[in-house]
């Protein structure tokens, strides 16, 4: 099998930290000329106007906002009779292939039916999805491809793209999906195999699969880590550092650290991501039901479990709309559908009503201006946040996303809030700052696949330029994280203060750009742990967690440990690892004072199978 690293050991390929930023595409104009089909639903009468929670409308009435409407020019909708589909796919890819920090955003939607001879290559900020209730309603005889030709065969920067709700019959029997973080493969049915490495088996650093059936073999090859949840697979080829499975039929047996497989028979609680589909009445959004002890796909045979909402119950937002208008729509009782584009916010989006859905298409991006928080969710049942990116602004925000107010205590176990494919970025597209990126205060919240990233390349990058001390802070009790990717923060990447928290799969890299040992000193400790469980926590559990260091600015930096936790009977970890990438910095231990140090310039994990 190919080695985990490419044959070259030059600084140009050593890690994405030392690679020059990819060419930033200019703001891509909408593909108006390529509109494949109308993407709209007739507006419905809005719900009765309610008082604004912000007080902006007190003492006066505003015109009610309509639900439904056009999905905008950057949502391309195809059916099997659409001419020149391949040309349209190729044009989007041409715009987005190397547009890592550009402003183009696209959703490619396929109505139910059978499509022949397509190869949908996906670049940055591009989502492809079927519009059926089941993946098998929309079959592509062809491929949905992610490769890394734009970056010399290195897939470690293939971020921000997705495939959902399609059946694929790959042209050559195997579909290539060579991605890194923030690139979910959800609700897919592949009649063949899946290759997770780029052509030539260059570096890759992903990734995430959920609610999918892969009939053949999945080959991660050079993928350093991967998480697969609630799926069915034919077989799994190999492992590098950290391969984690929960609720996966056909998964390899538990064997960490050799091979490095962490396998849970079921996922404790899951609720799949909302998705757009069509029926005879037009567009609707399906809301999958919660599952406990989940195993295998949720869709299977027959109608999926859950409920749905017509698009007329959503305010269909377009770039340029104000935060005040988005809040007015929420106050009226509408849900939010964020169409592809960039949204500037001068006040937080406030989600105050139970069971509210905020669904983004094509990596809709929220930028908080003047240091505001992008979104605040009340301590209510059943909110669903899904499919959008929060990009920090140049003025420091105290927080970027807040789920539940400080001190939230209500019990939400019957109907939890879910945060799915919600990604946060500080820097890269320009200078950005935030003290804490994501704060989870509400109990029983499920964070299902997030990448919270302080940028290590791009524009506006530097130890103080894109300062961000903390990635994810969990204060709520009974929170579950499935697929937690958090990287490069100046202090703690994850701090977990709530009781009975659980994490299945964690991927982390410490901040590359620390200027010296003093910059990361944490009192008497050398460095801040990647994942710290609060000293007062008495119950916590984690499976399959990894932290890597690459202190390329000062390779003499020493990190005491990757993980820190109190010594309590109810605090348990399974299958931990730390890695020094090429000897650029070192770990002394894995968790607390347990675990061997990393070994010189050898990129070999130090592992702890069980803690305590």
Coordinates of C-alpha atoms in Angstrom, one line a residue:
X1 CA 0.0 0.0 0.0
X2 CA 1.2 3.6 -0.6
X3 CA 3.0 5.2 2.2
X4 CA 1.1 7.9 4.2
X5 CA 3.3 10.6 2.9
X6 CA 4.4 11.4 -0.7
X7 CA 7.9 10.5 -1.7
X8 CA 9.1 14.0 -1.8
X9 CA 10.2 15.5 1.5
X10 CA 10.8 19.0 0.3
X11 CA 9.3 21.9 2.3
X12 CA 7.0 22.7 -0.6
X13 CA 5.0 19.5 0.1
X14 CA 5.6 18.9 3.8
X15 CA 2.3 20.2 5.1
X16 CA -0.2 22.7 4.1
X17 CA 1.2 25.1 6.6
X18 CA 4.2 25.8 4.5
X19 CA 2.5 25.8 1.2
X20 CA 1.8 29.1 -0.5
X21 CA -1.8 30.0 -0.5
X22 CA -3.7 28.9 -3.5
X23 CA -4.5 31.5 -6.1
X24 CA -7.6 33.4 -4.9
X25 CA -10.3 33.7 -7.5
X26 CA -11.9 37.0 -8.0
X27 CA -15.6 37.2 -7.1
X28 CA -17.2 34.8 -9.5
X29 CA -20.2 36.3 -11.3
X30 CA -23.4 34.4 -11.2
X31 CA -23.8 31.8 -13.9
X32 CA -27.0 33.5 -15.1
X33 CA -26.5 32.2 -18.7
X34 CA -26.1 28.7 -17.4
X35 CA -29.3 28.5 -15.4
X36 CA -30.5 25.0 -16.0
X37 CA -34.1 25.2 -14.8
X38 CA -36.2 27.5 -12.7
X39 CA -35.5 27.1 -9.1
X40 CA -38.4 28.7 -7.4
X41 CA -41.6 28.1 -5.5
X42 CA -44.6 30.4 -5.4
X43 CA -44.4 32.6 -2.3
X44 CA -47.0 31.8 0.3
X45 CA -48.7 34.1 2.7
X46 CA -46.4 34.7 5.6
X47 CA -47.2 33.7 9.1
X48 CA -48.8 36.4 11.3
X49 CA -46.3 39.1 12.3
X50 CA -44.9 38.6 15.8
X51 CA -43.1 41.1 18.0
X52 CA -39.4 41.4 17.2
X53 CA -37.1 40.0 19.8
X54 CA -34.6 42.8 19.0
X55 CA -37.1 45.5 19.6
X56 CA -36.5 47.0 16.2
X57 CA -40.2 47.0 15.3
X58 CA -41.6 48.0 18.7
X59 CA -44.3 50.6 18.3
X60 CA -44.8 50.0 14.5
X61 CA -45.7 47.2 12.2
X62 CA -43.5 46.0 9.4
X63 CA -44.7 44.5 6.1
X64 CA -44.8 40.7 6.4
X65 CA -42.1 38.9 4.5
X66 CA -43.2 36.2 2.1
X67 CA -42.1 32.6 2.3
X68 CA -40.8 30.6 -0.7
X69 CA -39.4 32.2 -3.8
X70 CA -36.6 31.9 -6.3
X71 CA -33.4 30.1 -5.2
X72 CA -31.2 32.5 -7.1
X73 CA -28.7 32.3 -10.0
X74 CA -26.1 30.2 -8.3
X75 CA -28.4 27.3 -7.7
X76 CA -28.4 25.3 -10.9
X77 CA -31.2 22.7 -11.2
X78 CA -31.1 19.9 -13.7
X79 CA -33.4 17.2 -14.9
X80 CA -32.6 14.4 -17.3
X81 CA -33.8 16.4 -20.3
X82 CA -31.6 19.4 -19.6
X83 CA -29.2 19.9 -22.5
X84 CA -25.4 20.3 -22.1
X85 CA -25.3 19.3 -18.4
X86 CA -21.6 18.4 -18.6
X87 CA -20.7 21.8 -20.1
X88 CA -22.5 23.5 -17.2
X89 CA -20.7 21.4 -14.6
X90 CA -17.4 22.0 -16.3
X91 CA -17.9 25.8 -16.2
X92 CA -18.7 25.8 -12.5
X93 CA -15.6 23.7 -11.9
X94 CA -13.4 26.0 -14.0
X95 CA -14.5 28.9 -11.8
X96 CA -14.1 27.1 -8.5
X97 CA -11.2 24.6 -9.0
X98 CA -8.6 26.8 -7.3
X99 CA -10.8 29.5 -5.8
X100 CA -9.9 28.6 -2.3
X101 CA -10.7 32.0 -0.8
X102 CA -12.9 33.4 -3.6
X103 CA -16.5 34.5 -3.2
X104 CA -18.2 32.2 -5.7
X105 CA -20.7 29.8 -4.1
X106 CA -22.7 27.2 -6.1
X107 CA -25.3 24.4 -5.5
X108 CA -25.8 21.8 -8.3
X109 CA -29.2 20.1 -7.8
X110 CA -30.4 17.1 -9.8
X111 CA -34.1 16.3 -10.0
X112 CA -35.1 12.6 -9.7
X113 CA -34.3 10.5 -12.7
X114 CA -31.3 8.8 -14.4
X115 CA -28.3 10.8 -15.8
X116 CA -25.8 9.3 -18.2
X117 CA -22.1 9.9 -18.8
X118 CA -21.5 12.7 -16.4
X119 CA -18.3 13.6 -14.4
X120 CA -19.1 16.3 -11.9
X121 CA -15.8 17.6 -10.8
X122 CA -16.2 19.7 -7.6
X123 CA -14.1 22.7 -6.7
X124 CA -14.3 25.0 -3.7
X125 CA -17.7 26.1 -2.3
X126 CA -19.6 23.7 -4.6
X127 CA -22.3 21.3 -3.4
X128 CA -24.0 18.6 -5.5
X129 CA -27.2 16.9 -4.4
X130 CA -30.1 14.9 -5.6
X131 CA -33.6 16.2 -5.1
X132 CA -35.3 12.9 -4.3
X133 CA -36.5 11.6 -0.9
X134 CA -34.0 8.7 -1.3
X135 CA -30.6 8.7 -2.9
X136 CA -31.8 6.0 -5.3
X137 CA -34.4 8.5 -6.7
X138 CA -31.5 10.2 -8.6
X139 CA -29.0 8.0 -10.3
X140 CA -25.8 9.3 -12.0
X141 CA -24.2 6.8 -14.3
X142 CA -20.8 8.5 -13.9
X143 CA -18.8 10.2 -11.3
X144 CA -18.7 12.9 -8.7
X145 CA -15.0 13.7 -8.5
X146 CA -12.6 15.5 -6.2
X147 CA -9.0 15.3 -7.2
X148 CA -6.0 17.6 -6.5
X149 CA -4.5 18.5 -9.9
X150 CA -4.9 22.2 -9.1
X151 CA -2.4 21.7 -6.2
X152 CA 0.2 19.4 -7.6
X153 CA -1.6 16.2 -6.4
X154 CA -1.8 17.3 -2.8
X155 CA -5.3 17.0 -1.5
X156 CA -4.7 18.5 2.0
X157 CA -6.4 21.8 1.0
X158 CA -9.5 20.3 -0.7
X159 CA -11.9 22.0 1.7
X160 CA -15.5 23.3 1.5
X161 CA -17.4 21.1 -0.9
X162 CA -20.0 18.3 -0.5
X163 CA -22.0 15.5 -2.2
X164 CA -25.4 14.5 -0.9
X165 CA -28.4 12.3 -1.7
X166 CA -27.3 10.7 -5.0
X167 CA -26.8 7.2 -6.3
X168 CA -23.6 6.8 -8.4
X169 CA -22.6 4.1 -10.8
X170 CA -18.9 5.1 -11.3
X171 CA -17.7 4.9 -14.9
X172 CA -14.6 2.9 -13.9
X173 CA -16.2 1.1 -10.9
X174 CA -14.5 3.4 -8.4
X175 CA -15.4 7.0 -7.6
X176 CA -12.6 9.4 -6.4
X177 CA -13.3 11.6 -3.4
X178 CA -9.9 13.0 -2.4
X179 CA -10.9 15.6 0.2
X180 CA -9.7 17.3 3.4
X181 CA -11.8 19.0 6.0
X182 CA -15.3 20.4 5.6
X183 CA -16.2 18.2 2.7
X184 CA -19.0 15.8 3.7
X185 CA -20.1 12.8 1.7
X186 CA -23.7 12.3 3.0
X187 CA -26.6 10.2 2.1
X188 CA -24.9 8.7 -0.9
X189 CA -25.3 5.3 -2.6
X190 CA -22.2 4.2 -4.6
X191 CA -22.7 1.2 -6.8
X192 CA -18.9 0.5 -6.7
X193 CA -15.9 1.5 -4.7
X194 CA -14.7 4.8 -3.3
X195 CA -11.1 6.1 -3.5
X196 CA -10.3 8.8 -0.9
X197 CA -6.8 9.6 -2.2
X198 CA -5.8 11.9 -5.0
X199 CA -4.3 10.7 -8.3
X200 CA -0.7 9.5 -7.6
X201 CA -1.7 8.9 -3.9
X202 CA -0.4 12.3 -2.7
X203 CA -1.2 13.6 0.7
X204 CA -4.8 13.7 1.9
X205 CA -6.2 14.9 5.2
X206 CA -10.0 14.3 5.6
X207 CA -12.7 13.4 6.1
X208 CA -16.3 12.4 6.8
X209 CA -18.9 10.0 5.5
X210 CA -22.4 9.6 6.9
X211 CA -25.7 7.9 6.1
X212 CA -24.2 6.3 3.0
X213 CA -24.0 2.9 1.3
X214 CA -20.8 2.0 -0.5
X215 CA -21.3 -1.3 -2.2
X216 CA -17.6 -1.9 -2.9
X217 CA -14.3 -1.2 -1.1
X218 CA -13.4 2.1 0.4
X219 CA -9.6 2.8 -0.1
X220 CA -8.3 5.7 2.1
X221 CA -4.7 5.0 1.0
X222 CA -2.9 8.2 2.1
X223 CA -5.8 9.7 4.1
X224 CA -4.3 10.4 7.6
X225 CA -7.7 10.3 9.4
X226 CA -11.3 9.6 8.6
X227 CA -14.7 9.3 10.3
X228 CA -17.6 7.2 9.0
X229 CA -21.0 7.2 10.7
X230 CA -24.2 5.2 10.4
X231 CA -23.4 3.7 7.0
X232 CA -23.0 0.4 5.2
X233 CA -19.8 -0.4 3.3
X234 CA -18.5 -3.4 1.3
X235 CA -15.0 -3.3 2.9
X236 CA -12.3 -0.9 4.1
X237 CA -8.7 -1.2 2.7
X238 CA -6.2 0.3 5.1
X239 CA -5.6 2.8 7.9
X240 CA -2.9 5.5 8.5
X241 CA -3.3 7.1 11.9
X242 CA -6.9 7.5 13.0
X243 CA -9.8 5.7 11.3
X244 CA -13.0 5.8 13.3
X245 CA -16.4 4.1 12.6
X246 CA -19.7 4.3 14.5
X247 CA -22.8 2.5 13.5
X248 CA -21.2 1.2 10.2
X249 CA -22.2 -2.1 8.7
X250 CA -19.1 -3.8 7.2
X251 CA -16.6 -1.7 9.3
X252 CA -13.3 -3.3 10.2
X253 CA -13.1 -4.7 13.7
X254 CA -11.8 -2.7 16.6
X255 CA -8.0 -3.0 16.5
X256 CA -6.4 0.4 17.5
X257 CA -3.5 1.1 17.2
X258 CA -2.5 -1.5 14.7
X259 CA -4.3 -1.2 12.4
X260 CA -5.6 2.1 13.8
X261 CA -9.3 1.3 13.7
X262 CA -11.7 2.5 16.4
X263 CA -15.0 0.8 15.9
X264 CA -18.3 1.4 17.7
X265 CA -21.2 -0.9 16.9
X266 CA -23.7 2.0 17.1
X267 CA -23.9 5.8 17.3
X268 CA -25.5 6.8 20.6
X269 CA -27.8 9.4 19.1
X270 CA -28.0 10.8 15.6
X271 CA -30.3 12.9 13.5
X272 CA -29.5 13.3 9.9
X273 CA -29.1 16.7 8.2
X274 CA -32.1 18.4 6.7
X275 CA -32.2 18.3 2.9
X276 CA -34.1 19.9 0.0
X277 CA -36.2 17.7 -2.2
X278 CA -39.0 18.0 -4.8
X279 CA -42.4 16.5 -5.0
X280 CA -45.5 17.4 -7.2
X281 CA -46.2 20.4 -5.0
X282 CA -42.7 21.9 -5.4
X283 CA -39.7 22.2 -3.2
X284 CA -39.8 20.9 0.4
X285 CA -37.2 20.4 3.2
X286 CA -37.1 17.0 4.8
X287 CA -36.3 16.8 8.5
X288 CA -35.0 13.3 9.4
X289 CA -36.1 11.8 12.7
X290 CA -33.8 11.2 15.6
X291 CA -32.3 7.8 16.0
X292 CA -30.8 6.2 19.1
X293 CA -28.4 3.3 18.9
X294 CA -28.2 4.0 15.2
X295 CA -26.5 1.6 12.8
X296 CA -26.6 1.6 9.0
X297 CA -28.3 4.1 6.7
X298 CA -31.5 6.0 7.6
X299 CA -33.1 5.8 4.2
X300 CA -33.2 2.1 3.3
X301 CA -36.4 0.8 1.9
X302 CA -39.7 2.7 2.0
X303 CA -40.3 6.2 3.1
X304 CA -37.7 7.7 5.4
X305 CA -38.6 8.5 9.0
X306 CA -39.2 12.2 9.6
X307 CA -41.3 15.1 8.6
X308 CA -41.1 17.8 5.9
X309 CA -41.9 21.4 5.4
X310 CA -42.9 23.2 2.2
X311 CA -40.5 25.9 0.9
X312 CA -43.3 28.4 1.6
X313 CA -42.5 28.0 5.3
X314 CA -38.9 29.3 4.6
X315 CA -37.6 32.8 4.0
X316 CA -35.4 32.2 1.0
X317 CA -32.5 34.6 1.6
X318 CA -30.3 36.1 -1.0
X319 CA -26.9 37.7 -0.6
X320 CA -27.2 41.4 0.3
X321 CA -30.2 40.9 2.7
X322 CA -29.7 42.5 6.1
X323 CA -29.5 40.7 9.4
X324 CA -32.5 42.7 10.5
X325 CA -34.6 41.2 7.6
X326 CA -33.4 37.7 8.5
X327 CA -34.5 38.3 12.1
X328 CA -37.8 39.7 11.0
X329 CA -38.4 36.5 9.0
X330 CA -37.5 34.4 12.1
X331 CA -39.8 36.5 14.3
X332 CA -42.7 35.9 11.8
X333 CA -42.3 32.1 12.3
X334 CA -40.4 31.4 9.1
X335 CA -37.4 29.2 8.8
X336 CA -34.3 30.3 6.9
X337 CA -32.9 28.9 3.6
X338 CA -29.6 30.7 2.8
X339 CA -29.0 30.5 -0.9
X340 CA -25.3 30.5 -2.1
X341 CA -23.4 33.7 -1.5
X342 CA -21.8 35.8 1.1
X343 CA -23.9 37.6 3.8
X344 CA -22.6 40.5 5.9
X345 CA -24.2 40.8 9.3
X346 CA -24.3 44.0 11.5
X347 CA -26.2 42.2 14.2
X348 CA -26.5 38.5 15.3
X349 CA -29.1 36.3 13.6
X350 CA -31.3 35.3 16.5
X351 CA -32.9 31.9 16.5
X352 CA -35.5 32.1 19.3
X353 CA -38.2 29.6 18.3
X354 CA -38.1 25.9 18.9
X355 CA -37.7 23.6 15.9
X356 CA -36.4 26.4 13.7
X357 CA -34.4 25.3 10.6
X358 CA -31.5 27.3 9.2
X359 CA -30.3 25.5 6.1
X360 CA -27.5 26.8 3.8
X361 CA -27.0 25.9 0.2
X362 CA -23.7 26.0 -1.6
X363 CA -21.7 27.0 1.4
X364 CA -23.6 30.2 2.1
X365 CA -21.2 32.3 4.2
X366 CA -22.0 34.6 7.1
X367 CA -19.5 37.3 7.9
X368 CA -20.1 39.2 11.2
X369 CA -19.1 42.9 10.9
X370 CA -17.9 45.2 13.7
X371 CA -17.3 42.3 16.2
X372 CA -20.8 41.0 16.5
X373 CA -21.7 37.3 17.0
X374 CA -22.9 35.8 13.7
X375 CA -25.7 33.7 15.2
X376 CA -27.2 33.2 18.7
X377 CA -29.6 30.3 19.4
X378 CA -32.0 30.4 22.4
X379 CA -32.3 27.6 24.9
X380 CA -35.2 25.9 23.0
X381 CA -35.9 22.4 21.6
X382 CA -35.1 21.1 18.2
X383 CA -33.2 23.8 16.3
X384 CA -31.4 22.5 13.2
X385 CA -28.4 24.5 11.9
X386 CA -26.9 23.0 8.7
X387 CA -24.8 23.7 5.7
X388 CA -23.2 27.1 6.1
X389 CA -19.8 28.7 6.8
X390 CA -19.1 31.5 9.4
X391 CA -16.1 33.6 8.4
X392 CA -14.7 35.9 11.1
X393 CA -14.6 39.6 10.3
X394 CA -11.6 41.9 10.9
X395 CA -13.0 43.3 14.2
X396 CA -12.7 40.7 17.0
X397 CA -15.9 38.9 17.8
X398 CA -16.2 37.6 21.4
X399 CA -18.0 34.5 19.8
X400 CA -19.0 33.6 16.3
X401 CA -21.7 31.0 17.0
X402 CA -23.5 30.6 20.3
X403 CA -25.9 27.7 20.8
X404 CA -27.9 28.5 23.9
X405 CA -27.3 31.5 26.2
X406 CA -24.8 31.3 29.1
X407 CA -26.3 29.3 31.9
X408 CA -28.7 27.3 29.7
X409 CA -30.2 24.4 31.7
X410 CA -33.3 23.1 29.9
X411 CA -33.5 19.4 29.1
X412 CA -33.6 18.8 25.4
X413 CA -32.9 15.0 25.2
X414 CA -36.2 14.3 23.4
X415 CA -35.6 16.9 20.8
X416 CA -32.0 18.1 20.7
X417 CA -30.5 20.9 18.7
X418 CA -28.2 19.7 15.9
X419 CA -25.3 21.6 14.3
X420 CA -24.3 19.8 11.1
X421 CA -21.8 20.8 8.4
X422 CA -21.5 24.2 10.0
X423 CA -18.0 25.4 9.6
X424 CA -16.1 28.3 11.1
X425 CA -13.0 30.1 9.7
X426 CA -10.8 32.7 11.2
X427 CA -8.5 34.3 8.5
X428 CA -7.5 32.9 5.1
X429 CA -9.9 35.0 3.1
X430 CA -8.7 38.1 4.9
X431 CA -7.8 39.1 8.4
X432 CA -10.3 37.8 10.9
X433 CA -10.4 37.6 14.7
X434 CA -12.5 35.9 17.3
X435 CA -11.9 35.1 21.0
X436 CA -14.0 31.9 20.9
X437 CA -15.4 30.5 17.7
X438 CA -18.2 28.1 18.8
X439 CA -19.8 28.0 22.2
X440 CA -22.3 25.2 23.0
X441 CA -24.4 26.1 26.1
X442 CA -27.6 24.1 25.4
X443 CA -27.8 20.6 26.9
X444 CA -28.1 17.5 24.6
X445 CA -26.8 19.4 21.6
X446 CA -25.5 17.2 18.8
X447 CA -22.5 18.7 16.9
X448 CA -22.3 16.4 13.8
X449 CA -19.4 17.3 11.6
X450 CA -17.8 20.6 12.0
X451 CA -14.4 22.1 11.0
X452 CA -13.5 25.1 13.2
X453 CA -10.3 26.5 11.7
X454 CA -7.9 29.3 12.5
X455 CA -6.3 29.6 9.1
X456 CA -2.6 28.7 8.7
X457 CA -2.4 30.0 5.1
X458 CA -4.1 32.5 2.8
X459 CA -4.6 36.2 3.5
X460 CA -4.6 37.8 6.9
X461 CA -2.6 35.0 8.6
X462 CA -0.2 35.5 11.5
X463 CA 0.1 34.7 15.2
X464 CA -1.7 38.0 16.2
X465 CA -3.1 38.9 12.8
X466 CA -5.9 36.3 13.0
X467 CA -5.8 35.8 16.7
X468 CA -8.3 33.3 18.0
X469 CA -7.7 31.8 21.4
X470 CA -10.3 29.1 21.6
X471 CA -12.0 26.9 19.0
X472 CA -14.9 25.1 20.6
X473 CA -16.1 25.6 24.2
X474 CA -18.8 23.2 25.5
X475 CA -20.5 24.4 28.7
X476 CA -23.8 22.4 28.3
X477 CA -24.3 19.0 29.8
X478 CA -24.9 15.8 27.8
X479 CA -23.5 17.2 24.5
X480 CA -22.4 14.7 21.8
X481 CA -19.9 15.5 19.1
X482 CA -19.7 13.2 16.1
X483 CA -16.9 14.3 13.8
X484 CA -15.1 17.1 15.5
X485 CA -12.3 18.8 13.6
X486 CA -10.7 21.8 15.3
X487 CA -7.3 23.3 14.4
X488 CA -4.6 25.9 15.0
X489 CA -6.0 28.0 17.9
X490 CA -3.7 30.2 19.9
X491 CA -4.7 28.5 23.2
X492 CA -7.1 25.6 23.7
X493 CA -8.7 24.1 20.6
X494 CA -11.4 22.4 22.6
X495 CA -12.5 23.1 26.2
X496 CA -15.2 20.9 27.6
X497 CA -16.8 22.0 30.9
X498 CA -20.2 20.2 30.6
X499 CA -20.9 16.9 32.3
X500 CA -21.5 13.7 30.5
X501 CA -20.0 14.9 27.2
X502 CA -19.1 12.5 24.5
X503 CA -16.9 12.8 21.4
X504 CA -16.6 10.2 18.6
X505 CA -13.6 11.2 16.4
X506 CA -11.5 14.3 16.9
X507 CA -8.9 15.7 14.6
X508 CA -6.6 18.5 15.5
X509 CA -3.4 20.3 14.6
X510 CA -1.9 22.7 17.0
X511 CA -1.1 26.2 15.7
X512 CA 1.8 26.0 13.3
X513 CA 2.9 29.7 13.6
X514 CA 3.7 29.9 17.4
X515 CA 6.8 32.1 17.3
X516 CA 8.5 30.5 20.3
X517 CA 8.0 28.4 23.5
X518 CA 7.0 31.4 25.5
X519 CA 4.1 32.3 23.2
X520 CA 2.3 29.0 24.1
X521 CA 3.4 28.7 27.7
X522 CA 0.4 27.8 29.9
X523 CA 1.5 28.6 33.4
X524 CA 3.7 25.7 34.4
X525 CA 2.7 23.6 31.4
X526 CA 4.3 23.6 28.0
X527 CA 1.5 24.5 25.7
X528 CA -2.3 24.3 25.8
X529 CA -3.9 20.9 25.2
X530 CA -5.7 20.4 22.0
X531 CA -8.7 18.9 24.0
X532 CA -9.1 19.8 27.6
X533 CA -11.8 18.4 29.9
X534 CA -12.6 20.8 32.8
X535 CA -11.2 20.0 36.2
X536 CA -14.7 19.8 37.7
X537 CA -16.0 17.3 35.2
X538 CA -16.8 13.9 36.6
X539 CA -18.2 12.2 33.5
X540 CA -16.9 12.4 30.0
X541 CA -16.0 9.9 27.2
X542 CA -14.2 10.1 23.9
X543 CA -13.2 7.6 21.2
X544 CA -10.7 8.0 18.4
X545 CA -9.0 11.4 19.1
X546 CA -5.8 12.6 17.5
X547 CA -3.6 15.7 17.8
X548 CA -0.7 16.7 15.6
X549 CA 2.0 19.4 15.9
X550 CA 4.0 21.1 13.2
X551 CA 5.7 24.1 14.8
X552 CA 7.6 25.1 11.7
X553 CA 8.3 28.7 12.9
X554 CA 10.2 27.3 15.9
X555 CA 10.7 23.5 15.6
X556 CA 12.2 23.4 19.2
X557 CA 8.8 24.0 20.8
X558 CA 7.7 21.3 23.1
X559 CA 4.0 20.5 23.8
X560 CA 3.5 18.8 27.2
X561 CA 0.5 16.8 26.0
X562 CA -2.2 16.7 23.4
X563 CA -5.1 15.9 25.9
X564 CA -5.8 17.0 29.4
X565 CA -8.5 15.5 31.7
X566 CA -9.2 15.1 35.4
X567 CA -8.6 11.8 37.1
X568 CA -12.1 10.7 37.8
X569 CA -13.8 7.2 37.3
X570 CA -16.3 8.6 34.9
X571 CA -13.8 10.3 32.6
X572 CA -12.7 7.8 30.0
X573 CA -10.9 8.0 26.7
X574 CA -10.3 5.3 24.1
X575 CA -7.7 5.3 21.3
X576 CA -5.7 8.5 21.6
X577 CA -2.7 9.6 19.5
X578 CA -0.3 12.4 19.1
X579 CA 2.0 12.9 16.1
X580 CA 5.0 15.2 15.5
X581 CA 5.0 16.0 11.8
X582 CA 8.6 15.5 10.7
X583 CA 9.9 16.5 14.1
X584 CA 8.7 20.1 13.9
X585 CA 8.0 20.4 17.6
X586 CA 7.4 17.5 20.0
X587 CA 4.9 16.1 22.4
X588 CA 6.1 14.9 25.8
X589 CA 3.0 12.8 26.5
X590 CA -0.4 11.9 25.0
X591 CA -2.8 12.7 27.8
X592 CA -1.8 14.3 31.1
X593 CA 1.5 12.6 32.0
X594 CA 0.6 9.4 30.3
X595 CA 2.0 8.1 27.0
X596 CA 5.4 8.1 25.4
X597 CA 6.9 11.2 23.8
X598 CA 6.9 11.5 20.1
X599 CA 10.1 10.3 18.5
X600 CA 12.4 12.8 16.9
X601 CA 12.0 13.5 13.2
X602 CA 10.0 10.2 12.7
X603 CA 6.3 11.0 11.9
X604 CA 5.1 8.0 14.0
X605 CA 2.2 8.4 16.4
X606 CA 2.5 7.9 20.2
X607 CA -0.7 6.2 21.4
X608 CA -2.7 5.5 24.5
X609 CA -5.4 2.8 24.0
X610 CA -7.3 3.5 27.2
X611 CA -7.5 6.3 29.8
X612 CA -7.3 6.0 32.8

